[in-house]
Coordinates of C-alpha atoms in Angstrom, one line a residue:
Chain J
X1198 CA 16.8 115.4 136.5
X1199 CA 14.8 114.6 133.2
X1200 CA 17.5 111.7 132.5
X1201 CA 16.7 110.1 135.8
X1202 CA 12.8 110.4 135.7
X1203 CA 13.5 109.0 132.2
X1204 CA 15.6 106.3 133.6
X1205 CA 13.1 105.3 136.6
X1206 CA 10.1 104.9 134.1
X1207 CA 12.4 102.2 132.1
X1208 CA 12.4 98.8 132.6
X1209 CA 16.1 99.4 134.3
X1210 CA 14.6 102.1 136.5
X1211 CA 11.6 99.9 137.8
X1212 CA 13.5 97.1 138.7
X1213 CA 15.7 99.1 140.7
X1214 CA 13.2 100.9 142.2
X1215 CA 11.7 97.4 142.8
X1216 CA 14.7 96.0 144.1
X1217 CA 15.6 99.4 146.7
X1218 CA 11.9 98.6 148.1
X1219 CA 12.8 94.9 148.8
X1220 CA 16.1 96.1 150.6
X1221 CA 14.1 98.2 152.8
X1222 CA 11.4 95.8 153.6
X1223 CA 14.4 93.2 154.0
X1224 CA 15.9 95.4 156.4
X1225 CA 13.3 96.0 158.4
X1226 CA 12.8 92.6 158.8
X1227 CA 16.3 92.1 159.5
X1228 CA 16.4 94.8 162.3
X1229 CA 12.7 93.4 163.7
X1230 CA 14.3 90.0 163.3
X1231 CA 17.9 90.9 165.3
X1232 CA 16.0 92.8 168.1
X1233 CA 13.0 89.9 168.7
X1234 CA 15.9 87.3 168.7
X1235 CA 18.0 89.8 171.3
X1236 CA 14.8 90.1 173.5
X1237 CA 14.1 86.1 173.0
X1238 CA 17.2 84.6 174.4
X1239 CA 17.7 87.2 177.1
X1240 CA 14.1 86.8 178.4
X1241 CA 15.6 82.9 178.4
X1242 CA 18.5 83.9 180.2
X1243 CA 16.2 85.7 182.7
X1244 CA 14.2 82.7 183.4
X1245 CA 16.9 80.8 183.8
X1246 CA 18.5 82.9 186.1
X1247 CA 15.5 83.5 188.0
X1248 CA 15.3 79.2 188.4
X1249 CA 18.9 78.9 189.1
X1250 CA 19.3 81.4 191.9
X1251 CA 16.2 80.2 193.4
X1252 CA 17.4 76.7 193.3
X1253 CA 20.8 77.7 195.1
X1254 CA 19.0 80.0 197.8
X1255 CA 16.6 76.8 198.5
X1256 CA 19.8 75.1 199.1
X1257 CA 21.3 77.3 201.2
X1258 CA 17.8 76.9 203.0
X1259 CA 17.0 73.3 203.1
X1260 CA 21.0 73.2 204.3
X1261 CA 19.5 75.6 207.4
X1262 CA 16.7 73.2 208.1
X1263 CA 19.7 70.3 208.3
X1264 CA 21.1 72.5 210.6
X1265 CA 18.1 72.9 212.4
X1266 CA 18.2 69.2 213.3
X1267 CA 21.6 68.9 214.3
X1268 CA 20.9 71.8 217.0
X1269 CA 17.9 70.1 218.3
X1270 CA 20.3 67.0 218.8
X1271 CA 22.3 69.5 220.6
X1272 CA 19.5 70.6 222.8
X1273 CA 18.3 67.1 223.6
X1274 CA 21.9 66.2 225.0
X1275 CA 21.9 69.8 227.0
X1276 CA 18.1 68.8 228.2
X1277 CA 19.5 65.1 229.3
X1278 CA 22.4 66.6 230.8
X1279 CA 20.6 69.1 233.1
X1280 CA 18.9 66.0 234.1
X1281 CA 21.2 64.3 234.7
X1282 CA 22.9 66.8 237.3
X1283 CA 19.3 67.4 238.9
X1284 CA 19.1 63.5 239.3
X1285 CA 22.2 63.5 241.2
X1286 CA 21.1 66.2 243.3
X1287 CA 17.8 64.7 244.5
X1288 CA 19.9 61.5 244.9
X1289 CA 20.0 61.8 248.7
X1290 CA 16.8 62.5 249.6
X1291 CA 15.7 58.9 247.5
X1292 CA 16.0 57.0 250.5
X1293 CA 13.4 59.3 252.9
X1294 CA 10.6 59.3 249.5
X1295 CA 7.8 60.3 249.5
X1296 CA 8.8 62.6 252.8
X1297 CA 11.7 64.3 251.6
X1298 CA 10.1 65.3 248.4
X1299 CA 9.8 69.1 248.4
X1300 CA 13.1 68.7 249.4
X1301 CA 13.9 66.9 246.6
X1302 CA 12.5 69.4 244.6
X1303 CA 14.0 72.3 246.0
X1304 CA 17.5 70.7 245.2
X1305 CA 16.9 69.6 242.0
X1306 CA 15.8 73.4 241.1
X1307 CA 18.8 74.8 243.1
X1308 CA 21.2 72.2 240.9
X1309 CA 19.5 73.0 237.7
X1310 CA 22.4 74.4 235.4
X1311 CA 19.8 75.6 232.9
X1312 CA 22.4 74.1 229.9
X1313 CA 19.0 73.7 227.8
X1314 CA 17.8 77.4 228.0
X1315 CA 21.5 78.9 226.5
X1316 CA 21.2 76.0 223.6
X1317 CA 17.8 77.5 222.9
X1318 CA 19.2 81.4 223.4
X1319 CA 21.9 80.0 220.2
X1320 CA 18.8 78.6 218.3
X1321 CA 17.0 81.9 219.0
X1322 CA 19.5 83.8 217.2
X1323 CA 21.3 81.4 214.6
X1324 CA 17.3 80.8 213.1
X1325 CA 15.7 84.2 213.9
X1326 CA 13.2 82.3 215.7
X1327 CA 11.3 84.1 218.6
X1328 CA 12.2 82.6 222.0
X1329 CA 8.9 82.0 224.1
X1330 CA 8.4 84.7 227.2
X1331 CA 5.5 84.8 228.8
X1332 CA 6.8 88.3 230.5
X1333 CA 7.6 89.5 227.1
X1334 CA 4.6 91.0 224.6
X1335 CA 3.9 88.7 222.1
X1336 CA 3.5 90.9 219.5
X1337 CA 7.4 92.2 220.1
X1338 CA 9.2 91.7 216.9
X1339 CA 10.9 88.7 215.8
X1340 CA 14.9 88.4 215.6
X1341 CA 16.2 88.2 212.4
X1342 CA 18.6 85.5 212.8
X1343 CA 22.5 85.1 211.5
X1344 CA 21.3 82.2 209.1
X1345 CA 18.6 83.8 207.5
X1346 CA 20.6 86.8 206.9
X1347 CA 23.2 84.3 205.7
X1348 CA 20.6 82.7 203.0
X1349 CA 20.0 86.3 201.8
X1350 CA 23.6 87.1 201.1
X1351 CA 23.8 83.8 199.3
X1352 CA 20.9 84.2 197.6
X1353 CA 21.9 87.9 195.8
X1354 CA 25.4 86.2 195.1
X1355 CA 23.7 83.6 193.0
X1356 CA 21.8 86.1 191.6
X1357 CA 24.8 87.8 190.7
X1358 CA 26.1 84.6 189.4
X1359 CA 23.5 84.4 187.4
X1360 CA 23.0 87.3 185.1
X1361 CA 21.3 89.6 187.5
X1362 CA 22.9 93.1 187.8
X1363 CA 22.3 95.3 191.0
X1364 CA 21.2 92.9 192.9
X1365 CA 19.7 94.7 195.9
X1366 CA 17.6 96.3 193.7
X1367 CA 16.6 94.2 190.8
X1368 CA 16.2 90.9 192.8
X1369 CA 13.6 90.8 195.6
X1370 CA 13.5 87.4 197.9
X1371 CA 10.0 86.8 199.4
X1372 CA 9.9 84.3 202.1
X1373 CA 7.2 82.1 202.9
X1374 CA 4.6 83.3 200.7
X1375 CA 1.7 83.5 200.7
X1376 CA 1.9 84.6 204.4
X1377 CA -1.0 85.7 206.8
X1378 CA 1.9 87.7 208.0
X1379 CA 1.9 92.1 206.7
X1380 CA 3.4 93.3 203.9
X1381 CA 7.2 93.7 204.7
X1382 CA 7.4 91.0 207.0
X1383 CA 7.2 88.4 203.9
X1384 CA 10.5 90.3 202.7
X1385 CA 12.6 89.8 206.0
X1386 CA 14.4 86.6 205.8
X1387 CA 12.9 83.7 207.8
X1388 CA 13.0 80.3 208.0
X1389 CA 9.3 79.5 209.2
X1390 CA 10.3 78.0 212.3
X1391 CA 9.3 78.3 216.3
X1392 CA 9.8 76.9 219.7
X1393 CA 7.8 74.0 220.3
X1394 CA 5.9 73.8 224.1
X1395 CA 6.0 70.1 225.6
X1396 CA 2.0 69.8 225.8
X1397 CA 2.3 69.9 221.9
X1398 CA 3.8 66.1 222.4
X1399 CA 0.4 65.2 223.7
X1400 CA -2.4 63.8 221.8
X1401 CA -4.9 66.2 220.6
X1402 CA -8.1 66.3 222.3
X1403 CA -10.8 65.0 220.2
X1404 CA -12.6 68.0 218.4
X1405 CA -16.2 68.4 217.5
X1406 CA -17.6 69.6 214.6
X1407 CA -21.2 71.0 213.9
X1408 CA -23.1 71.2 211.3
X1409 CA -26.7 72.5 209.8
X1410 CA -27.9 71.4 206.3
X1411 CA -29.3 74.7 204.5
X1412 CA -31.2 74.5 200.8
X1413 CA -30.0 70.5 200.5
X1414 CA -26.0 71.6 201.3
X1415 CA -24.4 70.5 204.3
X1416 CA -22.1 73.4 206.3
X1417 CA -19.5 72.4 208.9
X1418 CA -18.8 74.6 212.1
X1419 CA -15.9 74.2 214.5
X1420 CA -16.4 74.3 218.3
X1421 CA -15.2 77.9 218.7
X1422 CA -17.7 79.2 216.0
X1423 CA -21.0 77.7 218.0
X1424 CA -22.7 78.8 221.5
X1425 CA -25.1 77.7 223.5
X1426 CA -28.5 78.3 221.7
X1427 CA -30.2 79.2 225.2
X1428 CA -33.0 76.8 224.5
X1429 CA -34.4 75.9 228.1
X1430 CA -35.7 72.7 226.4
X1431 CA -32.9 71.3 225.3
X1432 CA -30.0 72.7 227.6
X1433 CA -27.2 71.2 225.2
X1434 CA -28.4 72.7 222.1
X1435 CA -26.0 74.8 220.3
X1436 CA -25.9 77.5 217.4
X1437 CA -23.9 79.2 215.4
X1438 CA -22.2 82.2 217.1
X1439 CA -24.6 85.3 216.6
X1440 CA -21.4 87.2 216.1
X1441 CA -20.2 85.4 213.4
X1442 CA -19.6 86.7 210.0
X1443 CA -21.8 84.3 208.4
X1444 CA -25.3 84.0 206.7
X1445 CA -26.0 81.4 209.2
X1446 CA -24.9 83.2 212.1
X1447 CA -27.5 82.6 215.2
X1448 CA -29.0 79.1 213.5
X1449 CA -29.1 75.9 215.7
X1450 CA -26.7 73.3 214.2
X1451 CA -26.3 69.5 215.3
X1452 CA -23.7 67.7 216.9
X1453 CA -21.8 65.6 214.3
X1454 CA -19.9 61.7 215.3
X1455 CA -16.8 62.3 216.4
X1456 CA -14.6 61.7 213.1
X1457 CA -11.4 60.9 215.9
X1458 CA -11.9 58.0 218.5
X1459 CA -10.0 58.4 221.6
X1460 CA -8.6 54.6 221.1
X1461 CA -7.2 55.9 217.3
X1462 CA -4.4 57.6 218.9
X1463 CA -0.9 55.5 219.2
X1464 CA 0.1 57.3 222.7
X1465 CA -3.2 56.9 224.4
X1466 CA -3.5 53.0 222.5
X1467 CA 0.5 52.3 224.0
X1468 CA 0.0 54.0 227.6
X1469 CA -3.2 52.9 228.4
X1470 CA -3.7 56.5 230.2
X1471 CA -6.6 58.4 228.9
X1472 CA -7.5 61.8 227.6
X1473 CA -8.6 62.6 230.8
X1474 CA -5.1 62.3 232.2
X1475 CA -3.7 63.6 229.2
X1476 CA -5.7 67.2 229.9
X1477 CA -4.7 67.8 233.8
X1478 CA -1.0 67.0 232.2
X1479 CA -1.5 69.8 229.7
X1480 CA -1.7 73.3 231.8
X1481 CA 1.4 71.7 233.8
X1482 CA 3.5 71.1 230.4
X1483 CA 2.5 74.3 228.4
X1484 CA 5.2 76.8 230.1
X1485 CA 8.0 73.6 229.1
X1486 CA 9.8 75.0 226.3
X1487 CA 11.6 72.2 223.9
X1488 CA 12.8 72.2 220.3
X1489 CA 12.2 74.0 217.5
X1490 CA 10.0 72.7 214.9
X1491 CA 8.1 73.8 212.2
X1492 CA 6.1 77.3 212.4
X1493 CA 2.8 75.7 210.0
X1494 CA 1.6 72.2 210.5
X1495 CA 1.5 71.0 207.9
X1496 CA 5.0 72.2 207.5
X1497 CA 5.5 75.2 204.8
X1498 CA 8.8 76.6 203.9
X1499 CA 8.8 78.3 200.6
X1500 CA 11.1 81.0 199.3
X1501 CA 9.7 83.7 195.7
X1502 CA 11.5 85.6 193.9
X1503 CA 10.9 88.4 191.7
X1504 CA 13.9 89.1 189.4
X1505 CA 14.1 92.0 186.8
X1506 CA 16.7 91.3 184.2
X1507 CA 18.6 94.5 182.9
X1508 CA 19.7 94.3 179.2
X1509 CA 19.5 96.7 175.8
X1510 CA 17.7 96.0 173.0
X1511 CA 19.3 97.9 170.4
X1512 CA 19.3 101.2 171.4
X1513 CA 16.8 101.0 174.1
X1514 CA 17.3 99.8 178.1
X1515 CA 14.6 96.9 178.8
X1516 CA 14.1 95.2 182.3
X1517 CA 12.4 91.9 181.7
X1518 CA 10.8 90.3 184.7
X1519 CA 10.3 86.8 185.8
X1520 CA 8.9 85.4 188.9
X1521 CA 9.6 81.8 190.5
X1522 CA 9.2 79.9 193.7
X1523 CA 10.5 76.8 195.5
X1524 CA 9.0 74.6 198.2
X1525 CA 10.9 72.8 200.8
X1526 CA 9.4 69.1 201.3
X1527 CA 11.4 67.0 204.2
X1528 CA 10.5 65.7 207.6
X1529 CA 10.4 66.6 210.5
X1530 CA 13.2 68.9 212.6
X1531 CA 13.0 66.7 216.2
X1532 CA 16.5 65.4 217.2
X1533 CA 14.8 61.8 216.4
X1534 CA 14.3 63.0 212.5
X1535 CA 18.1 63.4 212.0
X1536 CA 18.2 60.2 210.1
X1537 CA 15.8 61.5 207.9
X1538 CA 16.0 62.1 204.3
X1539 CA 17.6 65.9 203.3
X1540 CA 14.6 68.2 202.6
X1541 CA 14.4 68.8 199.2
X1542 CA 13.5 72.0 196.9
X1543 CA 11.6 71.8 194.0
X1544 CA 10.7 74.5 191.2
X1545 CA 7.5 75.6 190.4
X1546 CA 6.0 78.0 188.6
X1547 CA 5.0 81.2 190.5
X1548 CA 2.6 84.0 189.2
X1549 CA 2.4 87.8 190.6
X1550 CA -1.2 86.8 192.3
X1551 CA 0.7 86.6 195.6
X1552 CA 2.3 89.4 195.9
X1553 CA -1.1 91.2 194.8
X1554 CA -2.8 90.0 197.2
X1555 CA -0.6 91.2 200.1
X1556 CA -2.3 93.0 203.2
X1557 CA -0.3 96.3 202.9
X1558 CA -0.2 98.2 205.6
X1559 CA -1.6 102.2 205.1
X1560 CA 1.8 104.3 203.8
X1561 CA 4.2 101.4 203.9
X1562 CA 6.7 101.6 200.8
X1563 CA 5.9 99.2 197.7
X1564 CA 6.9 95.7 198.3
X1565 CA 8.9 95.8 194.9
X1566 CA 10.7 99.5 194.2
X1567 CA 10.3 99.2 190.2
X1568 CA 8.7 101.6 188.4
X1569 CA 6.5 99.3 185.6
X1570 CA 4.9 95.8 186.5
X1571 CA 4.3 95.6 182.9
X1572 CA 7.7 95.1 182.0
Chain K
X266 CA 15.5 90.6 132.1
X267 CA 19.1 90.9 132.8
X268 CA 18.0 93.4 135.4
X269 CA 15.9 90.9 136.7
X270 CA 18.3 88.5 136.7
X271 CA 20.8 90.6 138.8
X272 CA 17.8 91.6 140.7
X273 CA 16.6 88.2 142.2
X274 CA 20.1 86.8 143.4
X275 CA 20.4 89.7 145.9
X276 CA 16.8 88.8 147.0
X277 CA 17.3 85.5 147.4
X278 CA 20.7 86.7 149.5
X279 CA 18.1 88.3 152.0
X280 CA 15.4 86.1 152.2
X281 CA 18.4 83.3 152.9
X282 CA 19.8 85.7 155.5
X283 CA 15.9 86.0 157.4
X284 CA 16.0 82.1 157.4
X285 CA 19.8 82.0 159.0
X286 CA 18.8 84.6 161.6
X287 CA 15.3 83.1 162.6
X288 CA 17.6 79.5 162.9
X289 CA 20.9 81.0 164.6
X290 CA 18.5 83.1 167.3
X291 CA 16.7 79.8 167.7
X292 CA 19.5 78.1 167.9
X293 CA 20.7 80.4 170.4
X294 CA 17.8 80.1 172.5
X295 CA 18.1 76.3 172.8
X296 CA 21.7 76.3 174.2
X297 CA 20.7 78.5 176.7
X298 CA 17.7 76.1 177.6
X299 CA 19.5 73.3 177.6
X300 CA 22.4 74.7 180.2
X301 CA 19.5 75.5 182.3
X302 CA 17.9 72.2 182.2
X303 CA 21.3 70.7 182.7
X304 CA 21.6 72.8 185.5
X305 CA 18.3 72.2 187.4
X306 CA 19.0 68.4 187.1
X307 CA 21.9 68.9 188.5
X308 CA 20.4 70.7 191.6
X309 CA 18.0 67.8 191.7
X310 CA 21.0 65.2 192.5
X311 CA 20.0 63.6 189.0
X312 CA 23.2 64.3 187.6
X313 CA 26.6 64.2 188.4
X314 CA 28.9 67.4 187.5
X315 CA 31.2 65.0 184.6
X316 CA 28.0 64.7 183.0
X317 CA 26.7 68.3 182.9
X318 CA 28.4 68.9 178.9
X319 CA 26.8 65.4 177.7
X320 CA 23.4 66.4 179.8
X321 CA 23.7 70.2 177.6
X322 CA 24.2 68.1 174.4
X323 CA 20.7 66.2 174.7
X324 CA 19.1 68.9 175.5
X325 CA 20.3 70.7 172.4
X326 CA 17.8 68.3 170.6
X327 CA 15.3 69.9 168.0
X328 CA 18.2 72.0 166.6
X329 CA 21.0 70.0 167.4
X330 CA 22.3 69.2 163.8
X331 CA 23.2 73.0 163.4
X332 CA 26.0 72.6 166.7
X333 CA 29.5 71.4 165.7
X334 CA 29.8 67.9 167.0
X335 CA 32.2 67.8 170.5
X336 CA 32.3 71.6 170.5
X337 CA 30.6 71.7 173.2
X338 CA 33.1 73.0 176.3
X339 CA 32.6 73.8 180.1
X340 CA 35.0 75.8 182.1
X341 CA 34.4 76.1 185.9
X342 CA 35.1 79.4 186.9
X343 CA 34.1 78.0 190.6
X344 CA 34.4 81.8 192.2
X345 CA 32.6 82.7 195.6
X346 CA 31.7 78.7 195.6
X347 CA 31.3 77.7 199.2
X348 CA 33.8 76.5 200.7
X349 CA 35.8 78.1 198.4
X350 CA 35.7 81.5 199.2
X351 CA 37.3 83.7 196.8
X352 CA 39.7 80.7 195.7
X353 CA 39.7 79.3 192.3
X354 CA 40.7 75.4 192.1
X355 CA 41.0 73.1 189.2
X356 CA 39.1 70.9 187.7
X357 CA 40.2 67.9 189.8
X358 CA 40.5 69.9 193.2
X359 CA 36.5 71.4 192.7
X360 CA 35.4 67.7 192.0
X361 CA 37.3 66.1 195.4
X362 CA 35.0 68.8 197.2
X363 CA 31.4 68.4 195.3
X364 CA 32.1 64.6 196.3
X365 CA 33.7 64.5 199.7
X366 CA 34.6 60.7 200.6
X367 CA 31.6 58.9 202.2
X368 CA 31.7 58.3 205.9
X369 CA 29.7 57.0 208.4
X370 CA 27.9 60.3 209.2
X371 CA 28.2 61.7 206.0
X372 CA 25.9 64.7 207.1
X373 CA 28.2 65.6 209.7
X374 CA 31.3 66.1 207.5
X375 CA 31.0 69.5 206.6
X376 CA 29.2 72.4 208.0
X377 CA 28.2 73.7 204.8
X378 CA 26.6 71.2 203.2
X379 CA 25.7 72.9 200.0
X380 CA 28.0 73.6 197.0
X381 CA 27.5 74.2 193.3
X382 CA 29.5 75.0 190.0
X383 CA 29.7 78.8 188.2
X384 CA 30.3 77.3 184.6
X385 CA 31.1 79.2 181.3
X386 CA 29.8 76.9 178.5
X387 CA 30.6 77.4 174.6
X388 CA 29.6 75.5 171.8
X389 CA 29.9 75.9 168.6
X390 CA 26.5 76.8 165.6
X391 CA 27.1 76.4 162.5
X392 CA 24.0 76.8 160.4
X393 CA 24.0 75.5 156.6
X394 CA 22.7 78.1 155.2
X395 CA 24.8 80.7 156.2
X396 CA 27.7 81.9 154.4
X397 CA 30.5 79.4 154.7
X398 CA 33.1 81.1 153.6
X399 CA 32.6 83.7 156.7
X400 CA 32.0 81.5 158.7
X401 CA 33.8 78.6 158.4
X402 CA 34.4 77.3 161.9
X403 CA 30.7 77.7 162.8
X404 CA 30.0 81.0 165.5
X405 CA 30.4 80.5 169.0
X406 CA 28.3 80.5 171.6
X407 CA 28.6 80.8 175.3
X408 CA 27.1 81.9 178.4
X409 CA 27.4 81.3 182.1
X410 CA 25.3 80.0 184.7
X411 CA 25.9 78.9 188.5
X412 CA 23.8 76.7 191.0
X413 CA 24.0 75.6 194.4
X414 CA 22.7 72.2 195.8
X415 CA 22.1 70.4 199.0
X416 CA 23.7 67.6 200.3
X417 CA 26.4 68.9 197.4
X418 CA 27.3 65.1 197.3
X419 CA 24.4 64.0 196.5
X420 CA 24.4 61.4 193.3
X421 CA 21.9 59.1 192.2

């Protein structure tokens, strides 16, 4: 013992001591190094994972949308079928017009093969979209359709594809967000669509806006948020609506100039026939369902994703987690936008902000069923 | 001083090692990057599946004098790759369907219009510093990565 306390107060000892210390500082940095340079590339193999599955579901959407179109082509033909056989059916009673025309009608509804309404029944359930009843509650919920259900199992095969283990778990789709839609509904796969009513074919009617100037800035109010201001003097004086949730609720605003001339719109400038026309029209088309088309104009189809990343660090279990979206830019979905260009997805950049701001309803489960955020 | 002497060699062994490890994780980090950026071009119709290993290469760039020139390979392992379900096919057979032969309603000539690629890329890292005589072939590296895109035959 005396030989080696001799030996590590030499110049031979100190150096060796000197050196051992290096080798453990060396070695910590080595370890620190190995595990930072783990956790590195498979945080960049989590990111890229996250991009790539996204970017294959967004496919297997945008490919839905396609399909969309073809199926409103499908419904146009069934639409100028049925027709077609009503046409031939009122044929006869052509010659006795205008006299024979409620019996003209009467055929044509008897001959009606209602082709149209089954293409629509197949739309209803390949998209998931709800199919306009007027008998039916509105608030019923909506189908899930075969081809949403189909992007979903896609999508967790990518993800599988892609790095992602446990899937149903670790990887959580959210479609359409941000959504005024509640919590879960986001998670249900959809495609943003609905039926579109024929009176949506018809110009809008011009709208009015309001407006009050308060402390030298101007504030805009729509039609439905003003009322009569009951002022016996002036009869068409309006205000904002007492009920309002506003500062300004109750205050007398002005009529602003109409921002959307009558002449401006290409239907009303090619037909000649007026808005006037165009509103008795409008009750009569409303309960005319045609094709489906976009649920938000401006059209919004967007798909999230929230991926957690399972790997070891040495000797410790990490979940790294990575968040993305894609958007969905194209045309339209009518049978006459078939010839348009694909819809395209593109990557951007998504932060947890959406899925914070979520209305949750009271006691539903957590949108995501991991334990940390802070992963 | 001859302790010294012994001493700073094996020093100089370790602080040469931190360098190789910061470079090789680096390194590392880049290839799996530049498969990803290879990737999302490829979803974006900018790039054709032949050029996915040359696309990988450039994107290699700030470190890519420490990859062994041509060693860069890409298998398909085209698994669960619609309309392939559950088949593998070659090389040749997985390009005829990622470019189906143009018609005149090209949109129409498949159901499915998506398709992708599961590859398995390797390339080779050999960084200068690090012990050649381990190492002499450089180390490999590889990962794998899939993507699906719509129209699949869409080119530039």
């Amino acid at each position: 013992m005396r030989s080696l306390d001799g030996f590590s107060r030499g110049p031979s000892g100190q150096v060796l001591l000197a050196t051992l210390l290096y080798c453990f500082i060396f070695s910590a940095v080595f370890i620190g190094l190995f595990q930072a340079g783990m956790a590195y590339s498979h945080k960049e193999r989590t990111r890229r994972g996250c991009d790539l599955t996204l970017l294959s579901a967004g496919a297997v959407y945008a490919n839905g949308l396609q399909w969309v179109r073809y199926s409103n082509v499908l419904l146009m033909l069934s639409i100028v079928g049925d027709l077609a056989v009503m046409g031939m059916a009122i044929a006869p009673f052509i010659p006795g017009f205008p006299l024979t025309v409620p019996e003209a009608l009467i055929a044509a509804r008897q001959a009606d093969p209602h082709t149209r309404r089954k293409v629509q029944l197949l739309q209803s359930h390949l998209f998931g979209i709800p199919l306009p009843d007027n008998r039916k509650d509105s608030r019923a919920p909506r189908p899930i359709g075969l081809y949403p259900l189909w992007m979903e199992w896609e999508s967790h095969h990518a993800a599988e594809r892609n790095g992602f283990r446990r899937t149903l778990v670790n990887v959580q789709f959210f479609y359409n967000l941000p959504s005024p839609r509640k919590s879960l509904d986001c998670r249900v796969p959809d495609m943003a669509l609905r039926f579109r009513r024929a009176d949506e074919l018809l110009p809008d009617e011009p709208s009015t806006l309001y407006s009050l100037v308060s402390e030298g800035k101007r504030h805009y109010f729509s039609q439905d948020q003003v009322e009569p201001a009951q002022n016996p003097r002036d009869t068409d004086q309006m205000r904002v609506r007492s009920n309002l949730p506003s500062p300004f609720a109750g205050l007398w605003v002005k009529k602003e100039v109409d921002q959307n001339p009558k002449s401006s719109d290409p239907l009303t400038h090619s037909t000649g026939i007026g808005p006037s026309t165009w509103r008795l029209l409008r009750p009569l088309l409303k309960d005319i369902i045609l094709d489906v088309t976009h649920r938000e104009d401006p059209p919004y189809h967007a798909l999230s994703l929230a991926g957690r990343s399972e790997g070891t660090v040495g000797r410790h279990g990490v979940g790294f987690l990575e968040t993305a979206g894609v958007l969905l830019e194209g045309g339209g979905l009518a049978a006459w936008d078939l010839r348009s260009p694909r819809f395209k997805v593109h990557l951007q950049r998504s932060r947890l902000t959406p899925w914070t701001r979520l209305p949750m309803d009271p006691g539903s489960p957590p949108l995501i069923p991991w334990k940390r955020w802070d992963a | 001083m001859a302790e010294m002497l012994l001493a700073l060699p094996f020093i100089l062994l370790m602080a040469g090692g931190t360098i190789h490890f910061t470079l090789l994780f680096l390194a590392k980090v880049q290839f799996e990057h530049a498969c990803g950026e290879a990737a999302r071009k490829y979803a974006s119709g900018m790039l054709a599946p032949e050029g996915f290993p040359e696309a990988v290469g450039q994107g290699l760039d700030p470190f890519k004098g420490f990859f062994v020139p041509g060693s860069i390979t890409v298998h398909d392992l085209l698994q669960n790759t619609y309309p392939n379900i559950g088949k593998k096919a070659s090389p040749e057979e997985a390009l005829r369907k990622v470019r189906p032969p143009r018609t005149a309603y090209p949109s129409f000539s498949t159901p499915l219009d998506y398709g992708g690629w599961h590859w398995k890329v390797k390339a080779k890292v050999l960084i200068p510093c690090s012990f050649p005589f381990l190492f002499q072939e450089g180390l490999t590296l590889s990962t794998e990565l899939s993507i699906l895109r719509h129209p699949k035959g869409a080119l530039p």
